[in-house]
Short mmCIF file of C-alpha atoms in Angstrom, two decimals:
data_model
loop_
_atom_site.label_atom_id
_atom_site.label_comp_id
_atom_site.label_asym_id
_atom_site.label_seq_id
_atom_site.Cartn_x
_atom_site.Cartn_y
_atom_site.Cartn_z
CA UNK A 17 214.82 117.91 -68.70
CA UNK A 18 213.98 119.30 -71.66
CA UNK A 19 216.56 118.89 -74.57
CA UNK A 20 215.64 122.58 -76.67
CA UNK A 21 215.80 120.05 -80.02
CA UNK A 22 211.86 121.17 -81.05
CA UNK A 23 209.81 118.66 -81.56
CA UNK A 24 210.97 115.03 -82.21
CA UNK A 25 208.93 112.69 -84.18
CA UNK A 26 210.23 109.26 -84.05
CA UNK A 27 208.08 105.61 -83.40
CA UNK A 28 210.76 104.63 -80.89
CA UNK A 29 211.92 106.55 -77.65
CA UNK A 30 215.41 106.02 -75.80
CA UNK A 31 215.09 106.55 -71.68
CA UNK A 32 218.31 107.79 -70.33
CA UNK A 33 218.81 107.71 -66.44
CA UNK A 34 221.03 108.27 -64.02
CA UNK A 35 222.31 111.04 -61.71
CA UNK A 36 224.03 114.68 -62.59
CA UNK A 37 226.16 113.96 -65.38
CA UNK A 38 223.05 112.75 -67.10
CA UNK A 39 220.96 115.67 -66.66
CA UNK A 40 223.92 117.91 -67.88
CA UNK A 41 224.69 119.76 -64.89
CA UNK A 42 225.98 123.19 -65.79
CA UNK A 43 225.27 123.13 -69.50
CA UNK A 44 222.29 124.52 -71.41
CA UNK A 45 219.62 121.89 -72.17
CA UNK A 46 220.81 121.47 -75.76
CA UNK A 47 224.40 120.57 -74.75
CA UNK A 48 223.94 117.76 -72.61
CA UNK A 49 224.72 114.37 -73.87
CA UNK A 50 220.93 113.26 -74.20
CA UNK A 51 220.14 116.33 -76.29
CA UNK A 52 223.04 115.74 -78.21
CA UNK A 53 221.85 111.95 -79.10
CA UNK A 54 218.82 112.82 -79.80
CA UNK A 55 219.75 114.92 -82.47
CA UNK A 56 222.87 111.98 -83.87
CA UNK A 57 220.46 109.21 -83.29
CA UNK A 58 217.31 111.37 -85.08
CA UNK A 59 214.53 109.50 -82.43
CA UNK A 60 213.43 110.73 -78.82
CA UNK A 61 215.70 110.99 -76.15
CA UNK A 62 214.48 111.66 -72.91
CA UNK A 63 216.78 113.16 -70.20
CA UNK A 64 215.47 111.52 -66.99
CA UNK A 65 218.87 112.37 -64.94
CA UNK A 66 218.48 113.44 -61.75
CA UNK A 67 221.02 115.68 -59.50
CA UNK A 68 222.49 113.59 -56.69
CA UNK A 69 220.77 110.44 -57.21
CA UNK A 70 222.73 107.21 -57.06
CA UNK A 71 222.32 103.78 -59.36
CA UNK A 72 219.61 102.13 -57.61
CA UNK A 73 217.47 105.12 -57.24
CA UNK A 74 217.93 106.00 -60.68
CA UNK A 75 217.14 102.69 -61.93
CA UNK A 76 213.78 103.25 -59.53
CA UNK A 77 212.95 105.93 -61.38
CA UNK A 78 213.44 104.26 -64.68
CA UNK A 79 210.99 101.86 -63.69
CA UNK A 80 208.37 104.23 -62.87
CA UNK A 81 208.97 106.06 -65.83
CA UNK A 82 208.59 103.09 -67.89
CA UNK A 83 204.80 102.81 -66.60
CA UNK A 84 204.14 106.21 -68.19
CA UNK A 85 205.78 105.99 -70.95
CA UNK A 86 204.96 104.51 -74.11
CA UNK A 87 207.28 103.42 -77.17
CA UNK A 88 210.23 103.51 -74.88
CA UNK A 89 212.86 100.89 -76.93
CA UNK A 90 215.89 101.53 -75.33
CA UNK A 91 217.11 102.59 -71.49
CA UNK A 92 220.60 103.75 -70.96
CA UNK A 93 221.51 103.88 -67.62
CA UNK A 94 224.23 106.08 -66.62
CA UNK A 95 226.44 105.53 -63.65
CA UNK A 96 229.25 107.81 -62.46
CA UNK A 97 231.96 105.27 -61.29
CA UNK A 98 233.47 106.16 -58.12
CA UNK A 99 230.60 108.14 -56.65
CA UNK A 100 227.29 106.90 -57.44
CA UNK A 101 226.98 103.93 -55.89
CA UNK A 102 227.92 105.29 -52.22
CA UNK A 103 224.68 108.00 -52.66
CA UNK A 104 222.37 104.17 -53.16
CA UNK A 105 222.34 103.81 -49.01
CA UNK A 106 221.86 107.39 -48.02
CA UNK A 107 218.50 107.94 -46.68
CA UNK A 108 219.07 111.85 -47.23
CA UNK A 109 221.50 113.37 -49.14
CA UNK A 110 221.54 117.91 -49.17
CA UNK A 111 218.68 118.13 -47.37
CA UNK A 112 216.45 115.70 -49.97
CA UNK A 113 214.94 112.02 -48.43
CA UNK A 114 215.24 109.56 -50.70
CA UNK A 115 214.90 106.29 -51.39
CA UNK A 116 217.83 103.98 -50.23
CA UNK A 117 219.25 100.15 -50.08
CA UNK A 118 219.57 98.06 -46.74
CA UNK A 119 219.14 94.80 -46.34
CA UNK A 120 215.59 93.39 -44.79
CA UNK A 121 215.98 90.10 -43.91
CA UNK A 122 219.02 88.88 -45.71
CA UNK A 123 218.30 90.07 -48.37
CA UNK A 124 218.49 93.73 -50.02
CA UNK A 125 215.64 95.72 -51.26
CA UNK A 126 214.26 99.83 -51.42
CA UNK A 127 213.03 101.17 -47.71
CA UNK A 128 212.01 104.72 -48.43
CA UNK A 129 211.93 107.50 -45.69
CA UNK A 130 209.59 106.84 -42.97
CA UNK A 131 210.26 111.51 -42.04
CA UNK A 132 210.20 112.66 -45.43
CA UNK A 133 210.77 116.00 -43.96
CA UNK A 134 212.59 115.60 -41.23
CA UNK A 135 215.53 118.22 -39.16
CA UNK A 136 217.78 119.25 -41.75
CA UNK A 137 215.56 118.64 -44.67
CA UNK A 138 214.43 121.85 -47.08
CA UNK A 139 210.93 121.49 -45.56
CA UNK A 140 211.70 121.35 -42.68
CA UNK A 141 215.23 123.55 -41.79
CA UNK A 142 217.29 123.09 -37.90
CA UNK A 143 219.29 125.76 -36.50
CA UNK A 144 222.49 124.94 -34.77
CA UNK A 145 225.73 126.74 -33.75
CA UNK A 146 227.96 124.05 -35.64
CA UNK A 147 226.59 124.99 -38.74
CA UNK A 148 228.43 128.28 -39.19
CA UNK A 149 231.31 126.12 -38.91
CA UNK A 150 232.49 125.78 -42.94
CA UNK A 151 235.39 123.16 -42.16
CA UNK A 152 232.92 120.93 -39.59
CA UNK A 153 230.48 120.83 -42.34
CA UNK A 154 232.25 119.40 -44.96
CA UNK A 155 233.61 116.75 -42.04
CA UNK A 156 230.70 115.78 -41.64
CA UNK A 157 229.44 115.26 -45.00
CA UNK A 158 232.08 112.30 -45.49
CA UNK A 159 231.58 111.00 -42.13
CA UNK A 160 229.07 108.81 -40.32
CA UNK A 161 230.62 109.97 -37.19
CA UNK A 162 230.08 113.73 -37.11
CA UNK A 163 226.14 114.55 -37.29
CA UNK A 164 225.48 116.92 -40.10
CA UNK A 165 223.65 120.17 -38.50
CA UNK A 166 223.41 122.20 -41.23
CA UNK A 167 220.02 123.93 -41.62
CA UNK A 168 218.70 122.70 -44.82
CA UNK A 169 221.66 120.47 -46.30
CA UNK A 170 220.77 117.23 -44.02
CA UNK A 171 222.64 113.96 -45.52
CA UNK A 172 222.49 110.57 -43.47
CA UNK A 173 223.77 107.48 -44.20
CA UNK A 174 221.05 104.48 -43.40
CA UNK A 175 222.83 101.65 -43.88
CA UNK A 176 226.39 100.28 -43.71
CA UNK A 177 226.71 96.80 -44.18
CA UNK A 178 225.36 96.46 -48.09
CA UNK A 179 228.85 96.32 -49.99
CA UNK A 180 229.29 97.88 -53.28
CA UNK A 181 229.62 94.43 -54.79
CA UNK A 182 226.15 93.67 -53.34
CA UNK A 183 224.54 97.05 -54.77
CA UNK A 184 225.98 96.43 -58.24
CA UNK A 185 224.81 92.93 -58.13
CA UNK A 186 221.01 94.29 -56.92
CA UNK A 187 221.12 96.96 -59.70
CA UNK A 188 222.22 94.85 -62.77
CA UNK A 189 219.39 92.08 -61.82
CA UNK A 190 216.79 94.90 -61.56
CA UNK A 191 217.74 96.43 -64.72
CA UNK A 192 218.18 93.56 -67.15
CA UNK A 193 214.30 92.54 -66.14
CA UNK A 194 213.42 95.64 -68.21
CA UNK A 195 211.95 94.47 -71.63
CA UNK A 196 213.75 97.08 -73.78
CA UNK A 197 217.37 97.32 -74.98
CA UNK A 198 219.53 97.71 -72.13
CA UNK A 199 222.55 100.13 -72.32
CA UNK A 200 224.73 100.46 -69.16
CA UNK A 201 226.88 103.68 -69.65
CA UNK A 202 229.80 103.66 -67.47
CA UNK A 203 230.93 107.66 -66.71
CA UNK A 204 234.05 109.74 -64.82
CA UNK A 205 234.72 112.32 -63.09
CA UNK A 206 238.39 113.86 -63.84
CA UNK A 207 239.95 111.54 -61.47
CA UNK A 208 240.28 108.12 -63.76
CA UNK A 209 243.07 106.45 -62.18
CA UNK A 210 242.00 107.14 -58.46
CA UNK A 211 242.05 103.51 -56.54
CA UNK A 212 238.63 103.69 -55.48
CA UNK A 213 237.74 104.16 -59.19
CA UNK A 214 239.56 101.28 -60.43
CA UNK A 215 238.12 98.79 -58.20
CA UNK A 216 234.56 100.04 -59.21
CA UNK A 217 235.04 100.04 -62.61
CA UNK A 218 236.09 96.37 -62.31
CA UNK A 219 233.28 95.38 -59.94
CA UNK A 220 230.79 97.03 -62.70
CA UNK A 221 232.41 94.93 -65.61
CA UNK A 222 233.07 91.86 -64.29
CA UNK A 223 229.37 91.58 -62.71
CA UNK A 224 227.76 93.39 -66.47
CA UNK A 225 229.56 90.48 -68.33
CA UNK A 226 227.09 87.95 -66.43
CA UNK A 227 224.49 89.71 -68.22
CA UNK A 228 224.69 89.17 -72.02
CA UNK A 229 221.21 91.17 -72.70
CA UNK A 230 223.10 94.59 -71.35
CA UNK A 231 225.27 96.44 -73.64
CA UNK A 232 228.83 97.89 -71.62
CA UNK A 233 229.50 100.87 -72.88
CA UNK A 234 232.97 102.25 -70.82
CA UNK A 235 234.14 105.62 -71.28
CA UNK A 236 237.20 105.23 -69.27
CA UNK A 237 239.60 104.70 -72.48
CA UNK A 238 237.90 107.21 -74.34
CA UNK A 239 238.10 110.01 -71.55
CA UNK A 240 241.59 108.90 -70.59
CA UNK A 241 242.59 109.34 -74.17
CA UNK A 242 241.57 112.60 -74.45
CA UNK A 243 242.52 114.01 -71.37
CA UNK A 244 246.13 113.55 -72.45
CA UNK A 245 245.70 114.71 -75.84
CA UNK A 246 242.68 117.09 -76.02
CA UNK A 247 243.33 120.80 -75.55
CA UNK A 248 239.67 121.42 -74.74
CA UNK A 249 238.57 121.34 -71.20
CA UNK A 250 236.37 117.92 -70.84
CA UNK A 251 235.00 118.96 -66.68
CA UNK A 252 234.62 121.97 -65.10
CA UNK A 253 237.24 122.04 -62.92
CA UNK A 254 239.45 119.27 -60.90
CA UNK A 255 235.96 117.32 -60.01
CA UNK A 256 233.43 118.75 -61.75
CA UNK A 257 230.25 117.90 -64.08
CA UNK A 258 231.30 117.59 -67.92
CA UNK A 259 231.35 121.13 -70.29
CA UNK A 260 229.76 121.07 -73.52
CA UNK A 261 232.68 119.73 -75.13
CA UNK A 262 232.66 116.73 -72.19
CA UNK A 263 229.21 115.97 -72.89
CA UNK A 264 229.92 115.95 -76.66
CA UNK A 265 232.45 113.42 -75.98
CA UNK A 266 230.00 111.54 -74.56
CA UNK A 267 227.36 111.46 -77.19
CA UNK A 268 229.67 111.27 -79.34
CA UNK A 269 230.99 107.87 -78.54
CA UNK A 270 228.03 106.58 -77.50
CA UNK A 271 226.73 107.28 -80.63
CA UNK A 272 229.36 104.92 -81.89
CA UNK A 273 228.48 101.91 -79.63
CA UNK A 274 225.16 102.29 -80.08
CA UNK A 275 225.23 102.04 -84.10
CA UNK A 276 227.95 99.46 -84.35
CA UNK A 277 225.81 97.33 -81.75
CA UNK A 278 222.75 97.64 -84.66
#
């Protein structure tokens, strides 16, 4: 995504990846936290977030990206704590195959989509009665009971028995082969103290402090913090992606981390 800053000269480039609230959902391109680094930190930031992806397959594309691109010292990958890592072993998720993590042999790796565009895909839409149904929809969409029949909007779970625990563990490996500096940027939604949170958030920091080569960088103080004391709406509604003024936050304290870690 482009970040509307002109054009950047810097020798060094900084790779951030991860899923919506990377790529700045609902802001103009300026206002999302990459664009907004890239103008603190005065060097290249490229916005490589990508709309419903999870961990692992935004660490995937990282490493594909990393092929193509040169000068690249510095990867931040984003995760959205809570939600993320349950899109990592969906084989399609609103009507988009992707690739997903289940376990081949004891041991976990990528299997991507054998049907691409398969019933209930965008390329290839299913008509069903259920599907006018609003309420069975959404049902569906958090089950693995109820199929999903909506037209275009097709989201399948693939595999069930690779614990969070086990995808963290997969992800952090992966990442700290990369040769650059390693940033892992733990994000929330509005709902910090939610149970399910808490437990990831612990999972994510106890298994990052095996890894001395990646920098932690956990927003969960910060945003807490300000959601007591800020007047200025930090997410677009109860759940929703962070406003301008989120995102700010965001580059903001990164910006922080990042320059005290130099």
């Amino acid at each position: 995504r482009s970040n509307d800053n002109g054009n950047v000269v810097s020798e060094s480039t900084t790779l951030a990846i991860g899923d919506s609230f990377t790529f700045g959902d609902g802001v103009d391109n300026d206002r999302s936290w990459p664009a907004c680094l890239e103008r603190r930190l005065g060097k290249q930031v490229i916005n490589a977030g990508v709309n419903g992806y999870g961990t692992a397959q935004a660490l995937l594309r990282g490493e594909i990206l990393l092929e193509k691109i040169e000068s690249v010292d510095t990867v931040i990958l984003s995760v959205l704590v809570g939600h993320d890592i349950d899109r990592d072993t969906l084989e399609y998720r609103s009507g988009r195959a992707r690739p997903y993590l289940d376990r081949i042999d004891g041991e976990i790796d990528y299997v991507f989509p054998e049907k691409p565009d398969a019933k209930g895909t965008r390329q290839n839409p299913r008509w069903h009665i259920l599907q006018y149904f609003a309420l069975y929809q959404d049902l569906s969409r958090i089950s693995d009971i109820l199929p999903d029949t909506s037209a275009t909007n097709l989201t399948r779970r693939s595999s069930s028995d690779v614990t969070h625990a086990e995808i963290i563990s997969f992800v952090l490996n992966r990442f700290n082969e990369f040769s650059s500096k390693k940033v892992l940027l733990l994000q929330y939604a509005s709902e910090l103290n939610n149970d399910h949170v808490t437990r990831e958030r612990h999972i994510w920091r106890d298994t990052a402090g095996v890894f001395p080569n990646i920098q932690l960088v956990d927003l969960y103080q910060e945003l807490t913090d300000r959601k007591k004391t800020d007047s200025n709406r930090i997410w677009f509604g109860r759940f929703g992606h962070h406003t301008p003024h989120g995102n700010t936050i965001v580059c903001e304290y990164l910006k922080s981390r990042l320059s005290a870690d130099r």
